[in-house]
Short mmCIF file of C-alpha atoms (C1' of nucleotides) in Angstrom, two decimals:
data_model
loop_
_atom_site.label_atom_id
_atom_site.label_comp_id
_atom_site.label_asym_id
_atom_site.label_seq_id
_atom_site.Cartn_x
_atom_site.Cartn_y
_atom_site.Cartn_z
CA UNK A 1 123.88 68.55 118.86
CA UNK A 2 120.65 66.71 118.24
CA UNK A 3 118.45 68.11 115.54
CA UNK A 4 114.80 67.33 114.98
CA UNK A 5 113.35 64.20 116.48
CA UNK A 6 109.93 62.61 116.50
CA UNK A 7 108.92 64.62 119.52
CA UNK A 8 109.65 67.87 117.74
CA UNK A 9 107.48 66.76 114.88
CA UNK A 10 104.64 65.94 117.22
CA UNK A 11 104.97 69.34 118.81
CA UNK A 12 104.86 70.95 115.38
CA UNK A 13 101.72 69.09 114.46
CA UNK A 14 100.03 70.15 117.65
CA UNK A 15 101.03 73.76 117.12
CA UNK A 16 99.88 73.79 113.52
CA UNK A 17 96.48 72.57 114.60
CA UNK A 18 96.25 75.05 117.44
CA UNK A 19 99.08 77.36 118.30
CA UNK A 20 97.35 78.50 121.48
CA UNK A 21 97.43 75.14 123.12
CA UNK A 22 99.14 75.64 126.47
CA UNK A 23 102.51 74.04 126.99
CA UNK A 24 101.30 71.74 129.73
CA UNK A 25 98.83 70.22 127.27
CA UNK A 26 101.56 69.72 124.69
CA UNK A 27 103.81 68.42 127.43
CA UNK A 28 101.25 65.79 128.36
CA UNK A 29 100.86 64.74 124.77
CA UNK A 30 104.57 64.22 124.21
CA UNK A 31 105.51 63.15 127.73
CA UNK A 32 107.73 66.05 128.61
CA UNK A 33 107.53 68.86 131.10
CA UNK A 34 106.20 72.28 130.08
CA UNK A 35 109.60 73.99 130.37
CA UNK A 36 111.11 71.40 128.06
CA UNK A 37 108.38 71.98 125.53
CA UNK A 38 109.11 75.67 125.77
CA UNK A 39 112.80 75.03 125.13
CA UNK A 40 112.03 72.89 122.12
CA UNK A 41 109.72 75.43 120.59
CA UNK A 42 112.38 78.09 121.05
CA UNK A 43 114.80 75.86 119.26
CA UNK A 44 112.38 75.21 116.42
CA UNK A 45 112.09 78.95 115.95
CA UNK A 46 115.85 79.39 116.02
CA UNK A 47 116.25 76.69 113.43
CA UNK A 48 113.77 78.48 111.22
CA UNK A 49 111.44 75.51 111.08
CA UNK A 50 108.77 77.63 112.75
CA UNK A 51 108.77 80.84 110.79
CA UNK A 52 106.09 82.58 112.82
CA UNK A 53 103.03 82.25 114.97
CA UNK A 54 100.09 83.57 113.06
CA UNK A 55 96.36 83.39 112.46
CA UNK A 56 94.57 81.85 109.55
CA UNK A 57 91.99 84.35 108.35
CA UNK A 58 88.92 83.91 106.25
CA UNK A 59 89.73 86.62 103.77
CA UNK A 60 86.49 86.35 101.90
CA UNK A 61 84.87 87.85 104.99
CA UNK A 62 87.29 90.73 105.11
CA UNK A 63 87.92 91.88 101.63
CA UNK A 64 85.56 92.88 98.91
CA UNK A 65 88.27 92.54 96.31
CA UNK A 66 88.42 89.94 93.59
CA UNK A 67 90.76 87.02 94.05
CA UNK A 68 92.89 86.27 91.01
CA UNK A 69 95.67 83.98 89.99
CA UNK A 70 98.11 85.65 87.63
CA UNK A 71 100.61 83.71 85.60
CA UNK A 72 103.51 85.75 84.27
CA UNK A 73 105.66 84.32 81.51
CA UNK A 74 108.92 86.01 82.24
CA UNK A 75 111.79 86.78 79.90
CA UNK A 76 114.78 84.51 80.57
CA UNK A 77 117.13 85.93 83.15
CA UNK A 78 114.66 88.35 84.66
CA UNK A 79 112.77 86.01 86.95
CA UNK A 80 114.13 87.21 90.25
CA UNK A 81 113.64 90.81 89.29
CA UNK A 82 109.99 90.15 88.48
CA UNK A 83 109.55 88.01 91.54
CA UNK A 84 110.75 90.79 93.78
CA UNK A 85 108.54 93.32 92.09
CA UNK A 86 105.47 91.14 92.48
CA UNK A 87 106.20 90.66 96.14
CA UNK A 88 105.69 94.37 96.64
CA UNK A 89 102.23 94.48 95.11
CA UNK A 90 99.48 95.09 97.63
CA UNK A 91 97.14 92.21 98.12
CA UNK A 92 99.51 89.50 96.97
CA UNK A 93 99.14 86.53 99.25
CA UNK A 94 101.02 83.75 97.54
CA UNK A 95 103.76 83.75 95.05
CA UNK A 96 105.25 80.83 93.17
CA UNK A 97 108.26 80.65 90.92
CA UNK A 98 108.25 77.67 88.60
CA UNK A 99 111.35 75.86 87.50
CA UNK A 100 110.73 76.97 83.92
CA UNK A 101 110.66 80.60 84.87
CA UNK A 102 107.06 81.58 85.37
CA UNK A 103 106.06 83.77 88.25
CA UNK A 104 102.57 82.96 89.46
CA UNK A 105 100.82 84.85 92.17
CA UNK A 106 97.56 84.78 94.05
CA UNK A 107 96.19 88.17 94.99
CA UNK A 108 93.03 89.85 96.10
CA UNK A 109 92.58 93.02 94.13
CA UNK A 110 90.18 95.90 94.59
CA UNK A 111 89.34 95.94 90.94
CA UNK A 112 90.06 93.56 88.12
CA UNK A 113 92.66 95.80 86.57
CA UNK A 114 95.86 93.83 86.76
CA UNK A 115 97.79 95.63 84.08
CA UNK A 116 98.31 98.96 85.88
CA UNK A 117 99.47 97.13 88.98
CA UNK A 118 102.00 95.21 86.98
CA UNK A 119 103.39 98.16 85.08
CA UNK A 120 103.67 99.93 88.38
CA UNK A 121 105.51 97.18 90.19
CA UNK A 122 107.74 95.72 87.53
CA UNK A 123 109.31 96.45 84.18
CA UNK A 124 106.60 95.11 81.95
CA UNK A 125 109.13 94.35 79.22
CA UNK A 126 110.36 91.52 81.40
CA UNK A 127 107.02 89.78 80.91
CA UNK A 128 106.40 88.11 77.57
CA UNK A 129 102.75 87.55 78.29
CA UNK A 130 100.47 86.95 81.18
CA UNK A 131 97.30 85.21 82.03
CA UNK A 132 94.77 86.19 84.70
CA UNK A 133 92.33 83.72 86.16
CA UNK A 134 89.50 84.71 88.45
CA UNK A 135 89.34 82.59 91.55
CA UNK A 136 86.23 81.26 93.11
CA UNK A 137 87.72 79.65 96.11
CA UNK A 138 91.02 79.05 97.80
CA UNK A 139 92.17 77.19 100.85
CA UNK A 140 95.26 76.82 102.93
CA UNK A 141 96.10 73.50 104.53
CA UNK A 142 98.61 74.01 107.23
CA UNK A 143 98.29 70.44 108.46
CA UNK A 144 101.46 68.60 107.73
CA UNK A 145 99.33 65.46 107.83
CA UNK A 146 101.01 62.51 106.19
CA UNK A 147 103.88 64.55 104.84
CA UNK A 148 107.16 63.00 105.71
CA UNK A 149 108.83 65.22 108.16
CA UNK A 150 112.48 65.01 107.51
CA UNK A 151 115.40 67.29 107.31
CA UNK A 152 117.43 66.54 104.26
CA UNK A 153 121.03 65.59 104.67
CA UNK A 154 123.05 68.27 102.87
CA UNK A 155 125.51 65.64 101.79
CA UNK A 156 123.53 62.65 100.61
CA UNK A 157 119.95 63.93 100.56
CA UNK A 158 118.59 61.27 102.86
CA UNK A 159 116.33 62.28 105.66
CA UNK A 160 117.88 63.36 108.90
CA UNK A 161 116.81 61.51 112.00
CA UNK A 162 117.55 62.11 115.63
CA UNK A 163 120.92 60.44 115.13
CA UNK A 164 121.91 63.15 112.69
CA UNK A 165 124.47 65.91 113.02
CA UNK A 166 124.61 69.56 112.08
CA UNK A 167 127.33 72.11 111.50
CA UNK A 168 127.48 75.84 111.44
CA UNK A 169 129.81 76.74 108.59
CA UNK A 170 130.43 80.34 107.67
CA UNK A 171 127.22 81.38 109.36
CA UNK A 172 125.07 78.77 107.63
CA UNK A 173 123.46 75.81 109.32
CA UNK A 174 123.90 72.48 107.53
CA UNK A 175 122.18 69.21 108.36
CA UNK A 176 123.55 65.71 108.01
CA UNK A 177 122.13 62.27 108.52
CA UNK A 178 125.32 60.92 110.03
CA UNK A 179 128.79 61.98 111.02
CA UNK A 180 130.39 60.52 107.91
CA UNK A 181 128.24 62.68 105.68
CA UNK A 182 129.12 65.55 107.90
CA UNK A 183 132.85 65.08 107.62
CA UNK A 184 132.63 64.39 103.90
CA UNK A 185 130.71 67.61 103.39
CA UNK A 186 133.13 69.58 105.51
CA UNK A 187 136.04 68.16 103.56
CA UNK A 188 134.52 69.07 100.23
CA UNK A 189 133.69 72.49 101.57
CA UNK A 190 137.29 73.02 102.63
CA UNK A 191 138.58 71.91 99.24
CA UNK A 192 136.18 74.24 97.53
CA UNK A 193 137.33 77.10 99.68
CA UNK A 194 140.99 76.39 99.02
CA UNK A 195 140.35 76.18 95.31
CA UNK A 196 138.81 79.63 95.43
CA UNK B 1 75.32 93.84 116.63
CA UNK B 2 78.39 95.76 115.67
CA UNK B 3 80.34 94.41 112.73
CA UNK B 4 84.03 94.79 112.08
CA UNK B 5 85.62 98.16 112.59
CA UNK B 6 89.05 99.61 111.97
CA UNK B 7 90.24 98.47 115.36
CA UNK B 8 89.38 94.87 114.57
CA UNK B 9 91.39 95.10 111.39
CA UNK B 10 94.35 96.51 113.25
CA UNK B 11 94.14 93.69 115.74
CA UNK B 12 94.03 91.19 112.90
CA UNK B 13 97.08 92.67 111.28
CA UNK B 14 98.99 92.49 114.52
CA UNK B 15 97.94 88.89 115.07
CA UNK B 16 98.83 87.84 111.56
CA UNK B 17 102.29 89.25 111.98
CA UNK B 18 102.74 87.67 115.38
CA UNK B 19 99.98 85.73 117.05
CA UNK B 20 101.94 85.53 120.29
CA UNK B 21 101.95 89.22 120.90
CA UNK B 22 100.48 89.68 124.36
CA UNK B 23 97.14 91.40 124.70
CA UNK B 24 98.58 94.36 126.56
CA UNK B 25 100.84 95.09 123.62
CA UNK B 26 97.93 94.91 121.20
CA UNK B 27 95.87 96.95 123.62
CA UNK B 28 98.48 99.71 123.61
CA UNK B 29 98.59 99.71 119.84
CA UNK B 30 94.85 100.11 119.42
CA UNK B 31 94.15 102.11 122.58
CA UNK B 32 92.01 99.61 124.37
CA UNK B 33 92.41 97.58 127.52
CA UNK B 34 93.73 94.01 127.39
CA UNK B 35 90.40 92.44 128.37
CA UNK B 36 88.67 94.32 125.59
CA UNK B 37 91.21 93.07 123.11
CA UNK B 38 90.57 89.58 124.40
CA UNK B 39 86.82 90.03 123.90
CA UNK B 40 87.33 91.28 120.38
CA UNK B 41 89.55 88.39 119.45
CA UNK B 42 86.95 86.00 120.82
CA UNK B 43 84.36 87.68 118.68
CA UNK B 44 86.59 87.49 115.60
CA UNK B 45 86.87 83.77 116.17
CA UNK B 46 83.13 83.40 116.65
CA UNK B 47 82.52 85.32 113.46
CA UNK B 48 84.83 82.98 111.63
CA UNK B 49 87.15 85.76 110.54
CA UNK B 50 89.92 84.12 112.53
CA UNK B 51 89.80 80.50 111.52
CA UNK B 52 92.62 79.32 113.76
CA UNK B 53 95.82 80.16 115.53
CA UNK B 54 98.64 78.32 113.89
CA UNK B 55 102.31 78.32 112.97
CA UNK B 56 103.85 79.01 109.63
CA UNK B 57 106.43 76.31 108.96
CA UNK B 58 109.34 76.29 106.60
CA UNK B 59 108.43 73.10 104.83
CA UNK B 60 111.54 73.05 102.73
CA UNK B 61 113.41 72.31 105.96
CA UNK B 62 111.06 69.54 106.94
CA UNK B 63 110.11 67.70 103.86
CA UNK B 64 112.38 66.27 101.27
CA UNK B 65 109.60 66.27 98.70
CA UNK B 66 109.41 68.26 95.52
CA UNK B 67 107.19 71.30 95.40
CA UNK B 68 104.81 71.33 92.46
CA UNK B 69 101.93 73.35 91.14
CA UNK B 70 99.32 71.16 89.51
CA UNK B 71 96.64 72.58 87.24
CA UNK B 72 93.66 70.31 86.68
CA UNK B 73 91.29 71.06 83.84
CA UNK B 74 88.10 69.65 85.23
CA UNK B 75 85.06 68.39 83.37
CA UNK B 76 82.13 70.78 83.70
CA UNK B 77 80.00 70.09 86.73
CA UNK B 78 82.59 68.08 88.59
CA UNK B 79 84.64 70.88 90.08
CA UNK B 80 83.57 70.55 93.68
CA UNK B 81 83.99 66.80 93.59
CA UNK B 82 87.56 67.20 92.35
CA UNK B 83 88.22 70.02 94.75
CA UNK B 84 87.24 67.89 97.69
CA UNK B 85 89.31 65.00 96.47
CA UNK B 86 92.37 67.16 96.07
CA UNK B 87 91.93 68.47 99.57
CA UNK B 88 92.49 64.99 100.85
CA UNK B 89 95.79 64.47 99.09
CA UNK B 90 98.74 64.40 101.43
CA UNK B 91 101.10 67.27 101.11
CA UNK B 92 98.67 69.72 99.55
CA UNK B 93 99.26 73.12 101.02
CA UNK B 94 97.24 75.49 98.90
CA UNK B 95 94.32 74.95 96.66
CA UNK B 96 92.63 77.31 94.23
CA UNK B 97 89.46 76.95 92.24
CA UNK B 98 89.23 79.24 89.24
CA UNK B 99 86.03 80.74 87.97
CA UNK B 100 86.39 78.79 84.74
CA UNK B 101 86.57 75.51 86.55
CA UNK B 102 90.21 74.67 87.01
CA UNK B 103 91.45 73.24 90.26
CA UNK B 104 95.01 74.29 90.95
CA UNK B 105 97.00 73.11 93.90
CA UNK B 106 100.37 73.59 95.43
CA UNK B 107 101.82 70.53 97.04
CA UNK B 108 105.04 69.08 98.27
CA UNK B 109 105.29 65.52 97.11
CA UNK B 110 107.69 62.85 98.16
CA UNK B 111 108.26 61.82 94.61
CA UNK B 112 107.38 63.43 91.33
CA UNK B 113 104.66 60.97 90.51
CA UNK B 114 101.49 62.98 90.46
CA UNK B 115 99.35 60.60 88.48
CA UNK B 116 98.99 57.83 91.07
CA UNK B 117 98.07 60.38 93.71
CA UNK B 118 95.38 61.81 91.51
CA UNK B 119 93.87 58.51 90.50
CA UNK B 120 93.87 57.60 94.14
CA UNK B 121 92.16 60.72 95.38
CA UNK B 122 89.72 61.51 92.62
CA UNK B 123 87.91 60.02 89.69
CA UNK B 124 90.43 60.74 87.00
CA UNK B 125 87.70 60.83 84.37
CA UNK B 126 86.62 64.13 85.86
CA UNK B 127 89.91 65.64 84.73
CA UNK B 128 90.26 66.44 81.04
CA UNK B 129 93.94 67.09 81.30
CA UNK B 130 96.45 68.35 83.77
CA UNK B 131 99.66 70.20 83.90
CA UNK B 132 102.40 69.87 86.52
CA UNK B 133 104.95 72.58 87.10
CA UNK B 134 107.97 72.15 89.30
CA UNK B 135 108.37 75.00 91.73
CA UNK B 136 111.62 76.64 92.56
CA UNK B 137 110.38 78.99 95.15
CA UNK B 138 107.22 80.02 96.87
CA UNK B 139 106.29 82.62 99.41
CA UNK B 140 103.31 83.39 101.54
CA UNK B 141 102.40 86.92 102.51
CA UNK B 142 99.91 86.67 105.29
CA UNK B 143 99.86 90.42 105.87
CA UNK B 144 96.38 91.62 105.11
CA UNK B 145 97.92 94.87 103.86
CA UNK B 146 95.45 96.05 101.27
CA UNK B 147 92.58 94.47 103.14
CA UNK B 148 89.38 96.26 102.47
CA UNK B 149 86.74 96.82 105.00
CA UNK B 150 83.68 94.73 104.35
CA UNK B 151 81.14 97.54 104.49
CA UNK B 152 80.83 99.69 101.41
CA UNK B 153 79.58 103.25 101.44
CA UNK B 154 76.17 103.21 99.76
CA UNK B 155 76.87 106.57 98.20
CA UNK B 156 80.44 106.45 96.91
CA UNK B 157 81.42 102.82 97.33
CA UNK B 158 84.43 103.53 99.49
CA UNK B 159 85.00 101.49 102.58
CA UNK B 160 83.24 102.47 105.74
CA UNK B 161 85.41 103.00 108.78
CA UNK B 162 84.54 103.63 112.39
CA UNK B 163 84.13 107.32 111.48
CA UNK B 164 81.30 106.36 109.15
CA UNK B 165 77.60 107.10 109.48
CA UNK B 166 74.48 105.07 108.95
CA UNK B 167 70.82 105.90 108.33
CA UNK B 168 67.61 104.00 108.62
CA UNK B 169 65.48 105.02 105.65
CA UNK B 170 62.13 103.41 105.08
CA UNK B 171 63.13 100.45 107.18
CA UNK B 172 66.45 99.87 105.41
CA UNK B 173 69.86 100.47 106.97
CA UNK B 174 72.33 102.34 104.77
CA UNK B 175 76.04 102.81 105.46
CA UNK B 176 78.16 105.82 104.56
CA UNK B 177 81.83 106.60 104.84
CA UNK B 178 81.17 110.19 105.90
CA UNK B 179 78.36 112.60 106.64
CA UNK B 180 78.56 114.31 103.26
CA UNK B 181 77.92 111.03 101.47
CA UNK B 182 75.12 110.48 103.90
CA UNK B 183 73.38 113.78 103.20
CA UNK B 184 73.96 113.50 99.48
CA UNK B 185 72.35 110.08 99.48
CA UNK B 186 69.43 111.25 101.56
CA UNK B 187 68.88 114.19 99.22
CA UNK B 188 68.89 112.00 96.14
CA UNK B 189 66.57 109.61 97.88
CA UNK B 190 64.12 112.38 98.67
CA UNK B 191 64.19 113.64 95.09
CA UNK B 192 63.59 110.15 93.82
CA UNK B 193 60.64 109.75 96.12
CA UNK B 194 59.10 113.05 95.09
CA UNK B 195 59.49 112.19 91.44
CA UNK B 196 57.62 108.97 92.02
"C1'" DC C 1 84.66 99.03 127.66
"C1'" DC C 2 87.19 99.91 131.86
"C1'" DT C 3 89.82 98.82 136.38
"C1'" DG C 4 91.69 95.73 139.59
"C1'" DA C 5 92.19 91.12 141.34
"C1'" DA C 6 92.51 86.07 140.58
"C1'" DA C 7 93.92 82.37 137.78
"C1'" DA C 8 96.72 80.46 134.40
"C1'" DA C 9 100.57 80.10 131.42
"C1'" DT C 10 105.26 81.01 130.37
"C1'" DT C 11 109.96 81.69 131.38
"C1'" DA C 12 114.21 81.59 134.45
"C1'" DC C 13 117.14 79.23 137.07
"C1'" DG C 14 119.40 75.71 139.78
"C1'" DT C 15 120.04 70.65 139.86
"C1'" DG C 16 120.63 66.06 138.31
"C1'" DA C 17 120.92 62.24 134.72
"C1'" DT D 1 123.41 68.11 126.40
"C1'" DC D 2 118.78 67.43 127.78
"C1'" DA D 3 115.20 67.44 130.93
"C1'" DC D 4 113.05 68.50 135.31
"C1'" DG D 5 110.99 71.03 139.49
"C1'" DT D 6 110.29 75.10 141.69
"C1'" DA D 7 109.76 79.84 141.74
"C1'" DA D 8 109.35 84.37 139.54
"C1'" DT D 9 107.21 86.75 136.01
"C1'" DT D 10 104.05 87.66 132.49
"C1'" DT D 11 99.73 86.99 130.41
"C1'" DT D 12 94.97 85.95 130.36
"C1'" DT D 13 90.62 85.72 132.38
"C1'" DC D 14 87.09 87.03 135.58
"C1'" DA D 15 84.13 90.37 138.57
"C1'" DG D 16 81.91 94.41 139.20
"C1'" DG D 17 80.79 98.94 137.68
#
DNA sequence: CCTGAAAAATTACGTGA
DNA sequence: TCACGTAATTTTTCAGG
């Protein structure tokens, strides 16, 4: 089965810029028929590339809260616990987990009191220290602009083009840049399974 | 002209969760007719509350870059210059400006080399120092959950809903969340006037 | 802001490359 | 498998009150 190709990427770019564009307009732009565009978008959703259709809101117009960026220095081994707790805090818009184990989140809070929220949502002992920065401005750039659009080959890491392959293995979808990577991966996977 | 009311916020929440929901479904949820929902959404766009209809992509599937969080400590007075430069960098998804003048951005970069990108996009002299953190995970919570209504009760400070009241007093318009706040305010106002 | 009708967009389905 | 055309269906927009 063919995975993502250039046309899919063009469709994505058009949707990111304006998700209400009618299919016939997209179809014109990518030289396909509207039903085909529809099929492709369905597939992009199935693949998980399109997570959702949504609206980009100007939150400063909606909320009278204070936007903050909170940086939690988490005790080793408790990152995912803290991460999950933070996700449940009201007003949290973005959440980042750094490779060295910090959990950073962007939230809009009714008052500046971060501490009670934290003690409420997580075991505060899991946090060595934290740092709160008031935000003046924030922006979201959904445009994929110059970003290289490429699925990574799960075997060699190269980008996956329209010549690539994919396999469903044990309910997971894996992407490959070529059939040799695919078979190599499947072999290794089998070996791993046997070893277990 | 009427500002935002509870119904608008409900509509926004529904759209954020799924911008493809048909108007009749939204209409049912908020007890309006589909054309009215359409009118309201148009107004929300005109007001700038809805900036755009878009799709939320899973970039980890698309880009083989590395996700990083970069914290720029900017020279005083050059924040907006740096901010604008950063906005132009390819792969930048989120950008935050802190009250104390840091510009922080979340980007997915093809390679780990941040420095050349920075020197390319901005005058590096404007940055005192910077800090790059590799990201392991990030999440976006578009739900406006704790979103507060923009109008504050002039008596108690709570948010004003569609059940609220308003009074013209001496040429000024005051908003209240309920009639008791309204009368309390008016009483105090009278007393204040008499005292003067 | 509503109802009801017209216009437009999306989806379903059968066919062919 | 992928795409298309046509037709059915759903959704959005437009009038008029």
